[in-house]
PDB file of C-alpha atoms in Angstrom:
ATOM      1  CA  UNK A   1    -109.862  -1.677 -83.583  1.00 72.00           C
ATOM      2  CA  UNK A   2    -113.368  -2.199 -84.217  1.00 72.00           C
ATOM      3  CA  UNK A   3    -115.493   1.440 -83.471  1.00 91.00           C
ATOM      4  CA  UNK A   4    -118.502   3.138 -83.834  1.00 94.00           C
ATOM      5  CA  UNK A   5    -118.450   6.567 -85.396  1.00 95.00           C
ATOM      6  CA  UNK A   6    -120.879   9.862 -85.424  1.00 97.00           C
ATOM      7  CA  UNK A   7    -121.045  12.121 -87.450  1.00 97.00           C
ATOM      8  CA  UNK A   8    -121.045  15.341 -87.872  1.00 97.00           C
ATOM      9  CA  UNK A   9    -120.499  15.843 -83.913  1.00 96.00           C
ATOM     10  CA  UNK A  10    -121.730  19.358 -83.824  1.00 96.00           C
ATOM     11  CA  UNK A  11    -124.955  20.583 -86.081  1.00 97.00           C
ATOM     12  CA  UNK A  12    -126.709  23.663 -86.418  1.00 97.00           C
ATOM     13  CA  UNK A  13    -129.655  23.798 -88.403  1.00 97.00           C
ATOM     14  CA  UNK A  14    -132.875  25.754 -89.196  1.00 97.00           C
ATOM     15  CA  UNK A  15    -136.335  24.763 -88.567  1.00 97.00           C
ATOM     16  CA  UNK A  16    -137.966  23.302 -91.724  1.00 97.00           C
ATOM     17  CA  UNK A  17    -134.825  21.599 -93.417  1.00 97.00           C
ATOM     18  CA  UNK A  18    -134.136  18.176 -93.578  1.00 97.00           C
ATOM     19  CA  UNK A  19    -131.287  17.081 -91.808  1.00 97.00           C
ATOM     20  CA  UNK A  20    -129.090  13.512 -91.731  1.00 98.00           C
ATOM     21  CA  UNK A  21    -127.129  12.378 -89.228  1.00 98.00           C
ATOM     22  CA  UNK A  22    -124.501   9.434 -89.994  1.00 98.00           C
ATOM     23  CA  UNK A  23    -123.876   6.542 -88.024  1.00 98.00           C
ATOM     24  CA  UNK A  24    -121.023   4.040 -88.770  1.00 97.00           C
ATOM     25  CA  UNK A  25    -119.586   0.584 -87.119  1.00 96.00           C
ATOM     26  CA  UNK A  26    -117.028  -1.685 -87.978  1.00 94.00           C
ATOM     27  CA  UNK A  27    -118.149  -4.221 -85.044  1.00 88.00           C
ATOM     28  CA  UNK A  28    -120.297  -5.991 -88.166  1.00 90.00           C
ATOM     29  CA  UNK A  29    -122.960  -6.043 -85.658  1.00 91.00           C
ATOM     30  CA  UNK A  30    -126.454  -6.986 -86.899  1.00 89.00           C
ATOM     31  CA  UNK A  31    -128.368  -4.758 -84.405  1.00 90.00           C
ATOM     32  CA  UNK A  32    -128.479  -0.809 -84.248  1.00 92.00           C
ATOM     33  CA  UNK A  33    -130.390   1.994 -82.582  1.00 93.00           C
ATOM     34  CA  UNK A  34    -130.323   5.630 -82.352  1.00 96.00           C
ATOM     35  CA  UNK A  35    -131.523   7.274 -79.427  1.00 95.00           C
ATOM     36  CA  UNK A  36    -132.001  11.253 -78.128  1.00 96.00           C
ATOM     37  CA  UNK A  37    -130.798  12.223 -74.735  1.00 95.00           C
ATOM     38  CA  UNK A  38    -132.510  15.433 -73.322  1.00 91.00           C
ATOM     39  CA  UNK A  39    -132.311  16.243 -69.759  1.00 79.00           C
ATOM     40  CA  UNK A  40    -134.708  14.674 -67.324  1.00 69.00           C
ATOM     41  CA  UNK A  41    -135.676  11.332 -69.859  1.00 73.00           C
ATOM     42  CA  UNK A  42    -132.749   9.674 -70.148  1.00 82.00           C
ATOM     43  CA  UNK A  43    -132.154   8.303 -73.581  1.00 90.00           C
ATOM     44  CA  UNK A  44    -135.344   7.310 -75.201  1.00 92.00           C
ATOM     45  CA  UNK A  45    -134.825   4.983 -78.474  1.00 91.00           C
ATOM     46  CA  UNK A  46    -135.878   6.716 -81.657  1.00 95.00           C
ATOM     47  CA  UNK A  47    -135.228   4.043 -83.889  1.00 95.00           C
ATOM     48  CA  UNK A  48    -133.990   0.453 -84.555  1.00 92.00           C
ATOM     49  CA  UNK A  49    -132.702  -1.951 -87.021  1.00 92.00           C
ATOM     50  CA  UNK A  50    -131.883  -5.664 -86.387  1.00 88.00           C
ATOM     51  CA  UNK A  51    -130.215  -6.116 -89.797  1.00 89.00           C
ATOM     52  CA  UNK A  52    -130.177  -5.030 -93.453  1.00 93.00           C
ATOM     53  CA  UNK A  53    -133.151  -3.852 -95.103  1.00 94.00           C
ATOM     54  CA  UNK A  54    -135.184  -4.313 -91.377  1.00 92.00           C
ATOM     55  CA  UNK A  55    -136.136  -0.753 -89.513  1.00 94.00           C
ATOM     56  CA  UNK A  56    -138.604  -0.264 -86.461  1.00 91.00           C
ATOM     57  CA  UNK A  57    -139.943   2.255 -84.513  1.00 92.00           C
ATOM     58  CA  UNK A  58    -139.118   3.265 -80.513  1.00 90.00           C
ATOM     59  CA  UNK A  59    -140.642   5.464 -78.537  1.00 87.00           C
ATOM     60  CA  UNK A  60    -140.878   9.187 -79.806  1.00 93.00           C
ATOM     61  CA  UNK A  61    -140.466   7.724 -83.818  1.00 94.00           C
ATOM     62  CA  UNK A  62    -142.591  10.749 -85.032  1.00 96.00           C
ATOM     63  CA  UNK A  63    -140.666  13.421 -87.464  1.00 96.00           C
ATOM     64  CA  UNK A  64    -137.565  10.963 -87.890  1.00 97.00           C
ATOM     65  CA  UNK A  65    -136.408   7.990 -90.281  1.00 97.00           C
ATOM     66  CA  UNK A  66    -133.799   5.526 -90.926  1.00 97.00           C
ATOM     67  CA  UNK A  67    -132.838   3.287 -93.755  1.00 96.00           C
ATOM     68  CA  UNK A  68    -130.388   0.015 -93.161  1.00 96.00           C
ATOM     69  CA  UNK A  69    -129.071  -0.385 -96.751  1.00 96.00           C
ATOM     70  CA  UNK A  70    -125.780  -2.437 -95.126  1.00 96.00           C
ATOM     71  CA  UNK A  71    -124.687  -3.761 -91.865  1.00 95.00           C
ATOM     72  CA  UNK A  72    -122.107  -0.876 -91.081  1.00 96.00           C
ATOM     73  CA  UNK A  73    -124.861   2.171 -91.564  1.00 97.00           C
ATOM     74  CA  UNK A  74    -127.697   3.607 -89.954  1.00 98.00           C
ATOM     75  CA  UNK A  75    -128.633   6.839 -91.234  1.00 98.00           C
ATOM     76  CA  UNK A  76    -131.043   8.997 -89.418  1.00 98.00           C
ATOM     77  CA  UNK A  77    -132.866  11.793 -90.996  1.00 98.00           C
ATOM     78  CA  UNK A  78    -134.720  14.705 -89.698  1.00 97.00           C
ATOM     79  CA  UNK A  79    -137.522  15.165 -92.517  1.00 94.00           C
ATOM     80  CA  UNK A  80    -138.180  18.894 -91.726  1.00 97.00           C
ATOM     81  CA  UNK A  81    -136.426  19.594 -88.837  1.00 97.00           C
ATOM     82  CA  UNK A  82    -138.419  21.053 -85.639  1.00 97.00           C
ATOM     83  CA  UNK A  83    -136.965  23.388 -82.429  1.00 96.00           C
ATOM     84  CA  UNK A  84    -138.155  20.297 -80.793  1.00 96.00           C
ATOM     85  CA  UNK A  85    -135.623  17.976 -82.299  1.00 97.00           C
ATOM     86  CA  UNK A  86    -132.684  19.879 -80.671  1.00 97.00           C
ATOM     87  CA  UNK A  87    -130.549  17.006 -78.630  1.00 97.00           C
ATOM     88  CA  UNK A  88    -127.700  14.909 -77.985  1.00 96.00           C
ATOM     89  CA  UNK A  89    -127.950  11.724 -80.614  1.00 97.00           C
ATOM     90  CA  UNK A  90    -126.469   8.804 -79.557  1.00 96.00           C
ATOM     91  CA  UNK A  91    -126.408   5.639 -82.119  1.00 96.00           C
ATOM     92  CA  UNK A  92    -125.260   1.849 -80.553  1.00 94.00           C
ATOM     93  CA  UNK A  93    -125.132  -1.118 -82.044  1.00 93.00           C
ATOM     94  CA  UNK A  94    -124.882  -4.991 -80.226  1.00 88.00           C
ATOM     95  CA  UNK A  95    -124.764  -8.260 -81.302  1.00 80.00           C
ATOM     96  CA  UNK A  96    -123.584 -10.532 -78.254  1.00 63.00           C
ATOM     97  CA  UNK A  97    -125.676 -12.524 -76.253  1.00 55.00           C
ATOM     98  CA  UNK A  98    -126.147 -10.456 -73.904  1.00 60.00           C
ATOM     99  CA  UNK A  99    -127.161  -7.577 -76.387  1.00 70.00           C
ATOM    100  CA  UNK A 100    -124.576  -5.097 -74.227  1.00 81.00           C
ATOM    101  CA  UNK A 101    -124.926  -1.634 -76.728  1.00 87.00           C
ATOM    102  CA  UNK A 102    -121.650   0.111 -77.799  1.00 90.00           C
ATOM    103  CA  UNK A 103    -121.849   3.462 -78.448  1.00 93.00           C
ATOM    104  CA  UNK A 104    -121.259   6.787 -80.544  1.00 95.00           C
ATOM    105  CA  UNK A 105    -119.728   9.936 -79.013  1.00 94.00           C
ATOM    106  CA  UNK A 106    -122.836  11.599 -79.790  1.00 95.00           C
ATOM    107  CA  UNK A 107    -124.419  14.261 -82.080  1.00 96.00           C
ATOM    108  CA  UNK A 108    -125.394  17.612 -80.155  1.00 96.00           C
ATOM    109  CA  UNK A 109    -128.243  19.039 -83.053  1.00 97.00           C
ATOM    110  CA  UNK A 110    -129.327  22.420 -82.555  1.00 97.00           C
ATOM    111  CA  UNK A 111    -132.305  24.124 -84.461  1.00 97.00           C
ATOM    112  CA  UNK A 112    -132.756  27.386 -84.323  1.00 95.00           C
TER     113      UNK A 112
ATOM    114  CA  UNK B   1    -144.693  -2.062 -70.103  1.00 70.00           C
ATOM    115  CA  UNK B   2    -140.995  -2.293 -69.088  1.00 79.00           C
ATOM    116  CA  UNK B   3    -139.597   0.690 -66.902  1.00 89.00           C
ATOM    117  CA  UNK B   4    -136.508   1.254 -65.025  1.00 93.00           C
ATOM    118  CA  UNK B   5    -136.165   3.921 -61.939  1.00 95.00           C
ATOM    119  CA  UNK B   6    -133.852   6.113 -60.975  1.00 95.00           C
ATOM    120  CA  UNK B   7    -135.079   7.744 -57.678  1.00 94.00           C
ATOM    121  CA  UNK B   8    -131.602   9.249 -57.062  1.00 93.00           C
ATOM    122  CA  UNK B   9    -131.270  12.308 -59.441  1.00 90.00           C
ATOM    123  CA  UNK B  10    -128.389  13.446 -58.028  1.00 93.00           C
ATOM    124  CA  UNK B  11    -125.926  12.360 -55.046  1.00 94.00           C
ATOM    125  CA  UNK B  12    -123.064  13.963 -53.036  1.00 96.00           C
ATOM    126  CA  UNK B  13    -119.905  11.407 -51.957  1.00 95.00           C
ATOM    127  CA  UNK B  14    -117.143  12.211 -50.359  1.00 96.00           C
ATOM    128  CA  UNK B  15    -113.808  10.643 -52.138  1.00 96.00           C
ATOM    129  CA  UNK B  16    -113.050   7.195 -50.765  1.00 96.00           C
ATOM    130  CA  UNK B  17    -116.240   5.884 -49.719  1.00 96.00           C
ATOM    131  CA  UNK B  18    -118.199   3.769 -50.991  1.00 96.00           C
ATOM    132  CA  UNK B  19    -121.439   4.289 -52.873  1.00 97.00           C
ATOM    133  CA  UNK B  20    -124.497   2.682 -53.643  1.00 97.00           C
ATOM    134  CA  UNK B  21    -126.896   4.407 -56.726  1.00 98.00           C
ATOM    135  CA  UNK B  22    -130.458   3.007 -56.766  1.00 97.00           C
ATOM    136  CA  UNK B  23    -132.242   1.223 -59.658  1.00 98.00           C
ATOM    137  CA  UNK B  24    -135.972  -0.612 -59.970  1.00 97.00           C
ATOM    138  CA  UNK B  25    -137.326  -2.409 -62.297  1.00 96.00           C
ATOM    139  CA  UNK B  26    -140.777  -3.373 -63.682  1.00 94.00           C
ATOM    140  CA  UNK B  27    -140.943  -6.165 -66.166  1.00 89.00           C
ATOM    141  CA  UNK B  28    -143.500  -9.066 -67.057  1.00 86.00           C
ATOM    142  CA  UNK B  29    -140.767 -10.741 -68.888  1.00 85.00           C
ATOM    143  CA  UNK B  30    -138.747 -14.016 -67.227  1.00 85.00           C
ATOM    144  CA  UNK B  31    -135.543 -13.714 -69.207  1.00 84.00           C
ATOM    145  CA  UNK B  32    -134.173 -10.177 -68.977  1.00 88.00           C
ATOM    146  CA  UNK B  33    -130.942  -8.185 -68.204  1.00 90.00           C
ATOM    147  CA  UNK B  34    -129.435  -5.214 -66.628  1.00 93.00           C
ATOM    148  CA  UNK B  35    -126.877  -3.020 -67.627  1.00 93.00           C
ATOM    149  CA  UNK B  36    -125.257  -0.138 -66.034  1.00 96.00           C
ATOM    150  CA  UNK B  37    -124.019   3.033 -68.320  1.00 95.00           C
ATOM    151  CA  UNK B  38    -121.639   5.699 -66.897  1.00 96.00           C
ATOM    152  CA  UNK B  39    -121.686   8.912 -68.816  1.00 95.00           C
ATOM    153  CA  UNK B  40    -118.858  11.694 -67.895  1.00 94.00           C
ATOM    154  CA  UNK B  41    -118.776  15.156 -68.343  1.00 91.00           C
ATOM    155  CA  UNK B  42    -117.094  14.125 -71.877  1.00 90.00           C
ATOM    156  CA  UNK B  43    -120.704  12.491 -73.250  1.00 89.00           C
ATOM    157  CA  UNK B  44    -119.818   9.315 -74.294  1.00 90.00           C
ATOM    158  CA  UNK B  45    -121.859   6.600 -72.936  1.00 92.00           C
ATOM    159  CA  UNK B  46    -119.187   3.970 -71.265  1.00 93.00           C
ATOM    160  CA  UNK B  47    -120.568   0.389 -70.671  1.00 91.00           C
ATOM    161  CA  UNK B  48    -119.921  -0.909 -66.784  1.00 95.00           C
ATOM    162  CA  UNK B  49    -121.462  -4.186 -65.786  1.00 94.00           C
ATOM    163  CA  UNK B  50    -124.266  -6.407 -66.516  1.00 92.00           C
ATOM    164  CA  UNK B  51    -126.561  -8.856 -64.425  1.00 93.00           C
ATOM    165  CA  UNK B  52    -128.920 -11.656 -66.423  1.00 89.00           C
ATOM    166  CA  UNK B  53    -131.662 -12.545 -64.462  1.00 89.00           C
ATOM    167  CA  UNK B  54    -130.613 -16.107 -64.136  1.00 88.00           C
ATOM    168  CA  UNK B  55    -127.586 -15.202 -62.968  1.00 88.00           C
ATOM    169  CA  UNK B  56    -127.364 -16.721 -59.407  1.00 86.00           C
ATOM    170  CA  UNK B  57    -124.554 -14.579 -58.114  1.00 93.00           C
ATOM    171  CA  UNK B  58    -124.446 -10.893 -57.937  1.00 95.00           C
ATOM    172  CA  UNK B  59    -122.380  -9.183 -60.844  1.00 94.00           C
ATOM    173  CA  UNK B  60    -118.852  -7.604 -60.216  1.00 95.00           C
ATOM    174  CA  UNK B  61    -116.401  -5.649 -62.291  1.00 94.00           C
ATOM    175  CA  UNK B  62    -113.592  -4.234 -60.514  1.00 95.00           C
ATOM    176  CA  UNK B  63    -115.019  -1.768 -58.209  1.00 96.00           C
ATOM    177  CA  UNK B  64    -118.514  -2.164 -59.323  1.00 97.00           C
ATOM    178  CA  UNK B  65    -120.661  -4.296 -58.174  1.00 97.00           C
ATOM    179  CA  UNK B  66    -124.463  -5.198 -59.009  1.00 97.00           C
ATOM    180  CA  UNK B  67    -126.692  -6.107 -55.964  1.00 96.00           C
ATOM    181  CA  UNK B  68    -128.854  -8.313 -57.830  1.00 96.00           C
ATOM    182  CA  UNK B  69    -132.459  -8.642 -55.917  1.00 95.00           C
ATOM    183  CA  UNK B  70    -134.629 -10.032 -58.034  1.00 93.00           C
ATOM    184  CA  UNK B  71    -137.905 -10.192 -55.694  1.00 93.00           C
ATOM    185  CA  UNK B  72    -137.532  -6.767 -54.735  1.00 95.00           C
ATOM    186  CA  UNK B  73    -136.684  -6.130 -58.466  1.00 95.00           C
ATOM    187  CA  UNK B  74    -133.774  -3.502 -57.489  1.00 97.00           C
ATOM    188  CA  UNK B  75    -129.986  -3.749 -59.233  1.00 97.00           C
ATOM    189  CA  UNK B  76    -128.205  -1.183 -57.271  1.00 98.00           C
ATOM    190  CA  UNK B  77    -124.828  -0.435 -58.218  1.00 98.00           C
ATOM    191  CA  UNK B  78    -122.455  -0.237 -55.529  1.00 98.00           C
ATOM    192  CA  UNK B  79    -118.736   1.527 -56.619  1.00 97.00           C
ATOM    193  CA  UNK B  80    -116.279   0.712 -53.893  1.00 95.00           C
ATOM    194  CA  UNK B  81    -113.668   3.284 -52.842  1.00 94.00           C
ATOM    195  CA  UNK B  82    -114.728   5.963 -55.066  1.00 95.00           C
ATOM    196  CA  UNK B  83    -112.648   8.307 -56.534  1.00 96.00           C
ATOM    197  CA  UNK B  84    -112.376  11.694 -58.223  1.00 96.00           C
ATOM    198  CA  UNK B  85    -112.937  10.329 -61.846  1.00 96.00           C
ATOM    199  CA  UNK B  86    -115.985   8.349 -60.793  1.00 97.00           C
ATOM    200  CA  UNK B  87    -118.172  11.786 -60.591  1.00 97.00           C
ATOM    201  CA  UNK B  88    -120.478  11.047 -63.861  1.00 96.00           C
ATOM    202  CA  UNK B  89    -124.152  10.484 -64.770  1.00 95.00           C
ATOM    203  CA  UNK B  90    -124.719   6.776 -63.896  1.00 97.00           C
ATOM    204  CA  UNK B  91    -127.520   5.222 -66.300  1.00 96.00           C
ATOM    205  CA  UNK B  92    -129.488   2.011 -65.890  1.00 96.00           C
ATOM    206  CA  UNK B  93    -130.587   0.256 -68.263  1.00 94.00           C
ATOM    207  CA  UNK B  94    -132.984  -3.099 -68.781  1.00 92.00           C
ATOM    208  CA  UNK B  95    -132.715  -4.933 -72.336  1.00 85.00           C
ATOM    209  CA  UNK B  96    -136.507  -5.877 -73.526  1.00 73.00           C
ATOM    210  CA  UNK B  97    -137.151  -8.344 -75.439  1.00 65.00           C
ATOM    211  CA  UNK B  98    -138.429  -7.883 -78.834  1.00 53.00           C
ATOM    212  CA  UNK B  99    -139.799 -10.194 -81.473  1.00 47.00           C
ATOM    213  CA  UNK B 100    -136.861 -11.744 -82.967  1.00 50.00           C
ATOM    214  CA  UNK B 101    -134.215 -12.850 -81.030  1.00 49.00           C
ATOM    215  CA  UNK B 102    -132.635  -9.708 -80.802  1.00 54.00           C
ATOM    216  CA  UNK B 103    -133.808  -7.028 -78.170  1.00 65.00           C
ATOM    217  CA  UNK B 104    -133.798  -3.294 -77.512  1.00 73.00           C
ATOM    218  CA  UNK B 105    -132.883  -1.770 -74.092  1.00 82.00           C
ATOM    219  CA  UNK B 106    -134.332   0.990 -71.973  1.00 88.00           C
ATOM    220  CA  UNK B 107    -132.903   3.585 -69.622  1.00 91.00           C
ATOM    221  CA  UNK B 108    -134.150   5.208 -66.563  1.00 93.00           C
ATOM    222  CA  UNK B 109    -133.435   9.157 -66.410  1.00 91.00           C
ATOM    223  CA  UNK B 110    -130.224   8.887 -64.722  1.00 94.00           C
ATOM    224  CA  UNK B 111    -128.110   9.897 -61.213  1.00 95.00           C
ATOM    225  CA  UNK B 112    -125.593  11.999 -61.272  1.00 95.00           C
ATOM    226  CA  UNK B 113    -122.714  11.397 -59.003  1.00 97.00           C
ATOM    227  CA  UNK B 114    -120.533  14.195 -57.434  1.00 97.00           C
ATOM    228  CA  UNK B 115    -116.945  12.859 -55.969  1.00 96.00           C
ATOM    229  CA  UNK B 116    -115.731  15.283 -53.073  1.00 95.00           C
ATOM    230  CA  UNK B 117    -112.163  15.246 -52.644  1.00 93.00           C
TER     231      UNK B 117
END
């Protein structure tokens, strides 16, 4: 069965390093996004990709980057990471019509 | 700008009953859909249902419904006969369109949903 994978699940870090977080599906879906989930915003998109070699930025971008080198991966790195970045990291991809996102079991970061 | 609401951060139901968790919209766009997320106690974000805004009639999925009005820009979900395992956070979610013909979709901050037995 087609699936979109996380990992690692569970990260601790400490402030400064640079971190990645993997992201891989096997729906061969053009379209992917990672977002953060902290409590009281929701999930708030951090970045996207609509196919190979295309990234953008969402909403709270800053301190974070992604490459699209192939349609199954979506890396997203941490540059130097901050006690700030600590959350739950979800990553979804679509591709239908109706751009419905499937998505990751999630990345709980911690830095300490 | 795009923005969903979730006035309801948290609601109280009593097993059985049915339930109704609120959701507004703001959008400048014409062509646009609505999604709802569920998200247990597990984390994993669990697609329910989904209501284009052409769609003339109101979305349903088993037990959940959509009630779809687009004047009032609202897409309440409704869960009929709720039970024990329905007691989640309950996301909405409005897919923006973006340049190419592929979009990006925003959330509202979420209800969570307490089943009483």
């Amino acid at each position: 069965d087609a699936e979109i994978t996380q990992s690692p699940r569970h990260k601790i870090t400490e402030t400064g390093r640079q971190v990645t977080l993997a992201c891989h599906q096997t729906w061969n879906h053009n379209n992917m996004f990672w977002y953060r989930q902290d409590l009281g915003h929701g999930l708030r998109l951090i970045h996207y990709s609509y196919g190979v070699q295309d990234t953008n930025k969402g909403e709270v971008s800053d301190g974070y980057s992604v490459s699209r080198s192939n349609t199954e991966d979506l890396p997203l790195t941490l540059e130097s990471a901050a006690s700030s970045q600590t959350s739950v990291y979800f990553c979804a991809s679509s591709e239908s019509r109706r751009d419905e996102q499937f998505f990751g079991p999630g990345t709980r970061l911690t830095v300490l | 700008a795009q923005k969903i609401t979730q006035t309801q951060p948290g609601m109280f139901v009593q097993e059985k009953e049915a339930v109704t968790l609120d959701c507004t919209y703001d959008t400048s766009d014409q062509s646009y859909g609505l999604f709802w997320y569920k998200q247990p106690s597990s984390g994993e974000m669990i697609f329910l249902i989904y209501q284009g805004s052409y769609d003339e009639q109101n979305a349903t999925e088993g037990r959940y419904s959509l009630n779809f009005q687009k004047a009032r820009k609202s897409a309440n979900l409704v869960i009929s006969a709720s039970q024990l395992g329905d007691s989640a956070m309950y996301f909405c979610a409005m897919r923006e369109r973006g340049y190419s013909s592929a979009s990006k979709i925003i959330f509202g901050s979420g209800t969570r949903l307490s089943i009483r037995p």
